[in-house]
Coordinates of C-alpha atoms and ligand atoms in Angstrom, one line a residue:
M629 CA 132.3 63.1 83.6
K630 CA 131.8 59.4 83.9
K631 CA 128.0 59.8 84.0
V632 CA 128.1 61.8 80.8
L633 CA 130.1 59.0 79.1
V634 CA 127.7 56.3 80.2
F635 CA 124.8 58.4 79.0
L636 CA 126.4 59.0 75.6
M637 CA 127.0 55.3 75.2
M638 CA 123.5 54.4 76.1
A639 CA 122.2 57.0 73.7
I640 CA 124.4 55.5 70.9
M641 CA 123.2 52.1 71.7
A642 CA 119.6 53.2 71.6
C643 CA 120.1 54.9 68.3
S644 CA 121.6 51.8 66.6
M645 CA 118.9 49.6 68.0
M646 CA 116.3 51.9 66.5
L647 CA 118.1 51.9 63.2
T648 CA 118.3 48.1 62.9
G649 CA 114.7 47.9 64.1
C650 CA 113.7 50.0 61.1
G651 CA 115.3 47.6 58.7
G652 CA 116.9 50.3 56.7
S653 CA 115.5 49.6 53.2
K654 CA 112.6 51.7 51.9
E655 CA 110.1 49.0 51.2
E656 CA 110.2 47.8 54.8
K657 CA 109.5 51.3 56.2
K658 CA 106.1 51.4 57.9
A659 CA 103.7 54.0 56.9
E660 CA 103.9 57.0 59.2
P661 CA 101.0 57.2 61.7
A662 CA 98.5 59.8 60.7
K663 CA 99.3 63.2 62.1
V664 CA 96.8 64.6 64.5
L665 CA 96.2 68.3 65.1
R666 CA 94.7 68.8 68.5
V667 CA 92.6 71.9 68.4
G668 CA 91.1 73.8 71.3
T669 CA 88.2 76.3 71.0
E670 CA 85.5 77.9 73.1
P671 CA 82.5 76.7 71.1
A672 CA 79.8 79.3 71.9
F673 CA 81.0 82.0 69.6
A674 CA 78.8 82.0 66.4
P675 CA 79.5 82.4 63.6
F676 CA 83.1 81.3 64.3
E677 CA 82.5 78.2 66.4
F678 CA 79.2 76.8 67.6
P679 CA 77.3 73.5 67.6
K680 CA 75.3 72.5 64.5
E681 CA 71.6 72.7 65.3
G682 CA 70.5 69.6 67.2
S683 CA 74.0 68.2 67.2
K684 CA 77.2 68.3 69.2
E685 CA 79.3 68.7 66.1
L686 CA 80.8 72.1 65.7
T687 CA 80.6 74.3 62.7
G688 CA 81.5 77.9 61.9
F689 CA 84.2 79.9 60.1
D690 CA 87.0 79.0 62.4
I691 CA 86.0 75.3 62.4
E692 CA 85.9 75.1 58.6
L693 CA 89.2 77.0 58.3
V694 CA 91.0 74.8 60.8
Q695 CA 89.6 71.7 59.1
A696 CA 90.9 72.9 55.8
I697 CA 94.3 73.8 57.3
G698 CA 94.5 70.3 58.8
K699 CA 93.7 68.7 55.5
Q700 CA 96.3 70.8 53.8
M701 CA 98.9 69.7 56.4
G702 CA 97.9 66.1 56.0
A703 CA 96.7 66.0 59.6
K704 CA 93.5 64.7 61.3
V705 CA 91.8 67.5 63.2
E706 CA 90.5 66.8 66.6
I707 CA 88.6 69.6 68.2
S708 CA 87.9 70.0 71.9
G709 CA 85.8 72.7 73.6
M710 CA 86.8 74.5 76.8
G711 CA 86.5 77.9 78.5
F712 CA 88.0 80.7 76.6
D713 CA 90.3 81.5 79.5
A714 CA 91.5 77.9 79.5
L715 CA 92.9 77.9 76.0
I716 CA 96.3 79.5 76.6
P717 CA 96.9 77.4 79.7
A718 CA 96.0 74.3 77.7
L719 CA 98.5 75.3 75.0
N720 CA 101.2 75.8 77.5
A721 CA 100.5 72.5 79.2
G722 CA 100.7 70.8 75.8
N723 CA 97.1 69.5 76.0
I724 CA 96.3 71.0 72.7
D725 CA 98.5 71.9 69.7
V726 CA 96.6 75.0 68.5
A727 CA 93.7 77.2 69.6
I728 CA 91.3 78.8 67.1
A729 CA 88.6 80.8 68.9
G730 CA 88.2 84.2 67.3
M731 CA 91.3 85.0 69.4
T732 CA 92.6 88.5 69.0
I733 CA 96.4 88.8 68.5
T734 CA 97.5 91.1 71.4
E735 CA 100.9 92.1 72.7
E736 CA 100.0 90.6 76.1
R737 CA 99.1 87.2 74.6
K738 CA 102.1 87.2 72.4
K739 CA 104.2 87.0 75.6
A740 CA 102.5 83.7 76.4
V741 CA 101.9 82.0 73.0
S742 CA 102.8 82.3 69.3
F743 CA 100.3 83.4 66.7
S744 CA 99.8 82.5 63.1
D745 CA 99.4 85.2 60.5
P746 CA 96.1 87.1 61.0
Y747 CA 93.1 85.5 59.3
Y748 CA 90.2 87.8 60.2
T749 CA 89.8 91.5 60.9
S750 CA 87.5 92.2 63.8
G751 CA 86.8 94.8 66.4
L752 CA 84.7 95.5 69.6
I753 CA 81.3 97.0 69.8
I754 CA 78.8 97.9 72.6
M755 CA 75.4 96.3 72.8
V756 CA 72.6 97.8 74.8
K757 CA 68.8 97.3 75.2
K758 CA 66.9 98.5 72.2
D759 CA 65.1 101.2 74.2
N760 CA 68.3 102.7 75.5
T761 CA 68.6 105.7 73.2
A762 CA 70.4 107.9 75.7
V763 CA 73.8 106.3 75.0
K764 CA 76.0 107.1 72.0
S765 CA 79.5 105.9 72.8
I766 CA 81.7 104.3 75.3
D767 CA 82.1 107.6 77.2
D768 CA 78.4 107.3 78.2
F769 CA 79.2 104.1 80.3
K770 CA 81.3 105.7 83.0
G771 CA 80.1 104.1 86.3
K772 CA 77.6 101.8 84.5
R773 CA 77.3 98.0 84.7
I774 CA 79.0 96.2 81.8
A775 CA 79.1 92.5 81.0
A776 CA 81.7 90.7 78.9
Q777 CA 83.0 87.2 78.3
I778 CA 85.8 86.2 80.7
G779 CA 89.4 86.6 79.5
T780 CA 88.4 88.5 76.3
T781 CA 89.5 91.8 74.9
G782 CA 85.8 92.8 75.6
E783 CA 86.5 92.3 79.3
M784 CA 89.7 94.4 79.0
K785 CA 87.9 97.2 77.3
S786 CA 85.1 97.1 79.8
R787 CA 87.5 97.4 82.6
S788 CA 89.1 100.5 81.0
V789 CA 85.8 102.4 81.4
E790 CA 86.0 104.7 84.4
G791 CA 84.1 103.5 87.4
A792 CA 82.3 100.7 85.4
K793 CA 81.1 97.7 87.3
V794 CA 82.2 94.8 85.2
T795 CA 80.7 91.3 85.4
T796 CA 82.2 88.5 83.4
F797 CA 80.5 85.4 82.0
N798 CA 81.8 82.1 80.6
T799 CA 80.2 82.8 77.2
Q800 CA 79.1 85.7 75.1
D801 CA 75.5 84.4 75.1
E802 CA 75.4 84.5 78.9
A803 CA 76.6 88.1 78.9
A804 CA 73.9 88.9 76.4
L805 CA 71.3 87.2 78.6
E806 CA 72.3 89.3 81.5
L807 CA 71.6 92.4 79.4
K808 CA 68.2 91.0 78.4
N809 CA 67.4 90.4 82.1
G810 CA 68.4 93.9 83.0
G811 CA 71.4 92.9 85.1
V812 CA 73.7 95.1 83.2
D813 CA 73.5 98.3 81.0
A814 CA 75.7 97.0 78.2
V815 CA 77.8 94.2 76.8
I816 CA 81.1 94.7 75.2
G817 CA 82.3 92.1 72.8
D818 CA 83.3 91.2 69.2
L819 CA 81.4 93.0 66.5
P820 CA 80.8 90.1 64.1
V821 CA 79.6 87.9 67.0
M822 CA 77.2 90.6 68.2
E823 CA 75.9 91.2 64.7
Y824 CA 75.2 87.5 64.2
Y825 CA 73.5 87.4 67.6
L826 CA 71.3 90.3 66.7
A827 CA 70.5 88.9 63.3
K828 CA 69.5 85.5 64.9
G829 CA 66.8 87.1 67.0
G830 CA 68.7 89.2 69.5
S831 CA 67.5 92.4 67.8
Q832 CA 64.1 91.8 69.4
F833 CA 65.6 93.3 72.6
A834 CA 69.0 94.7 71.8
M835 CA 71.1 96.8 69.4
T836 CA 74.6 98.0 69.0
V837 CA 75.7 101.6 69.6
G838 CA 78.5 103.7 68.4
E839 CA 81.3 102.7 66.1
K840 CA 83.4 99.6 66.0
M841 CA 86.2 100.1 68.6
E842 CA 89.8 98.9 68.2
A843 CA 90.8 97.1 65.0
E844 CA 91.6 93.6 66.1
Q845 CA 93.1 90.7 64.2
Y846 CA 92.3 87.1 64.9
G847 CA 95.1 84.6 64.8
I848 CA 95.6 80.9 65.5
A849 CA 97.6 80.4 68.7
A850 CA 100.2 77.7 69.4
K851 CA 102.6 77.1 72.2
K852 CA 105.2 79.8 72.3
G853 CA 107.9 79.2 69.7
S854 CA 106.1 76.2 68.2
K855 CA 107.2 75.2 64.7
L856 CA 103.6 74.5 64.0
V857 CA 103.0 78.2 63.4
E858 CA 105.1 78.0 60.2
D859 CA 103.2 74.9 58.9
I860 CA 99.9 76.6 59.6
N861 CA 101.0 79.8 57.8
K862 CA 102.1 77.8 54.9
A863 CA 98.8 75.9 54.8
M864 CA 96.8 79.0 55.1
A865 CA 98.7 80.8 52.3
E866 CA 98.0 77.8 50.1
L867 CA 94.3 78.0 50.9
K868 CA 94.3 81.7 50.1
K869 CA 96.0 80.9 46.8
N870 CA 93.7 78.1 45.7
G871 CA 90.5 79.9 46.6
E872 CA 89.5 77.7 49.5
F873 CA 89.9 80.4 52.1
D874 CA 87.6 82.8 50.1
K875 CA 85.1 80.1 49.7
I876 CA 84.9 79.5 53.4
Y877 CA 84.9 83.3 54.1
K878 CA 82.1 83.9 51.7
K879 CA 80.0 81.1 53.1
W880 CA 80.1 82.7 56.6
F881 CA 80.3 86.4 55.8
G882 CA 78.7 86.7 52.4
E883 CA 81.5 88.5 50.6
A884 CA 85.0 87.7 49.5
K885 CA 87.9 89.0 51.5
Ligands
LIG1329 N1 88.3 88.3 70.2 C1 88.1 88.3 71.6 C2 89.4 88.0 72.3 O1 90.3 87.4 71.7 C3 87.0 87.3 72.0 C4 87.2 85.9 71.6 C5 86.2 85.0 72.2 N2 86.2 83.7 71.6 C6 85.5 82.7 71.9 N3 85.5 81.6 71.2 N4 84.6 82.8 72.9 O2 89.6 88.2 73.4

């Protein structure tokens, strides 16, 4: 009981010291330090996040979206790159405030983090060698060798294929390279990323097969229960209203949402 009292008194003293320190009147109030939004991403995921050609600076749909959200919130955006499977631990450890990484909103992840409103509709697709005309759908991959990016929904889907031998890679590109080198029979990953990869030269050796699997929604993740989610949703809603969101969307995907 005594301890509680002492603590309370100290707290009151600290508060009053802070108040007098601030001077009270409005004119004397110092400008608030600029807010910083610490953003984590896995930056080898074009067209969502990837380095600008010949530079370390990142670009892509997610990057421009989070920059615009930061601006809307009056925060300076600081982006750091890390492994995709390191993003949720980094959020939980408080090393980053939010993660934007083409991250699918899943029930499993929702147990660990909070997600913003969805901002992009995606799905999974299978990529094989161009000459592999024998396969038509995921059912043809039972017992086959499949590559995926570690910690992704693509990995989860691969592991659901009966008897499949699944190899994981740190990036989507490395998984694709393994296909090129003949180390696996297929890659399972996000459709828009595969399409971009094929369009940027991958179609010389690869193609997608079958239909888009699993409708997935991307969301911005924050620490579980974080109040930031609300601010982000508000900022995003404003960007949708003022046309900025559509502008960024069109730039990367060619058509308005
Ligand atoms: N959408 C998939 C997932 O959430 C893959 C995301 C990978 N993102 C990245 N930046 N590498 O599991």
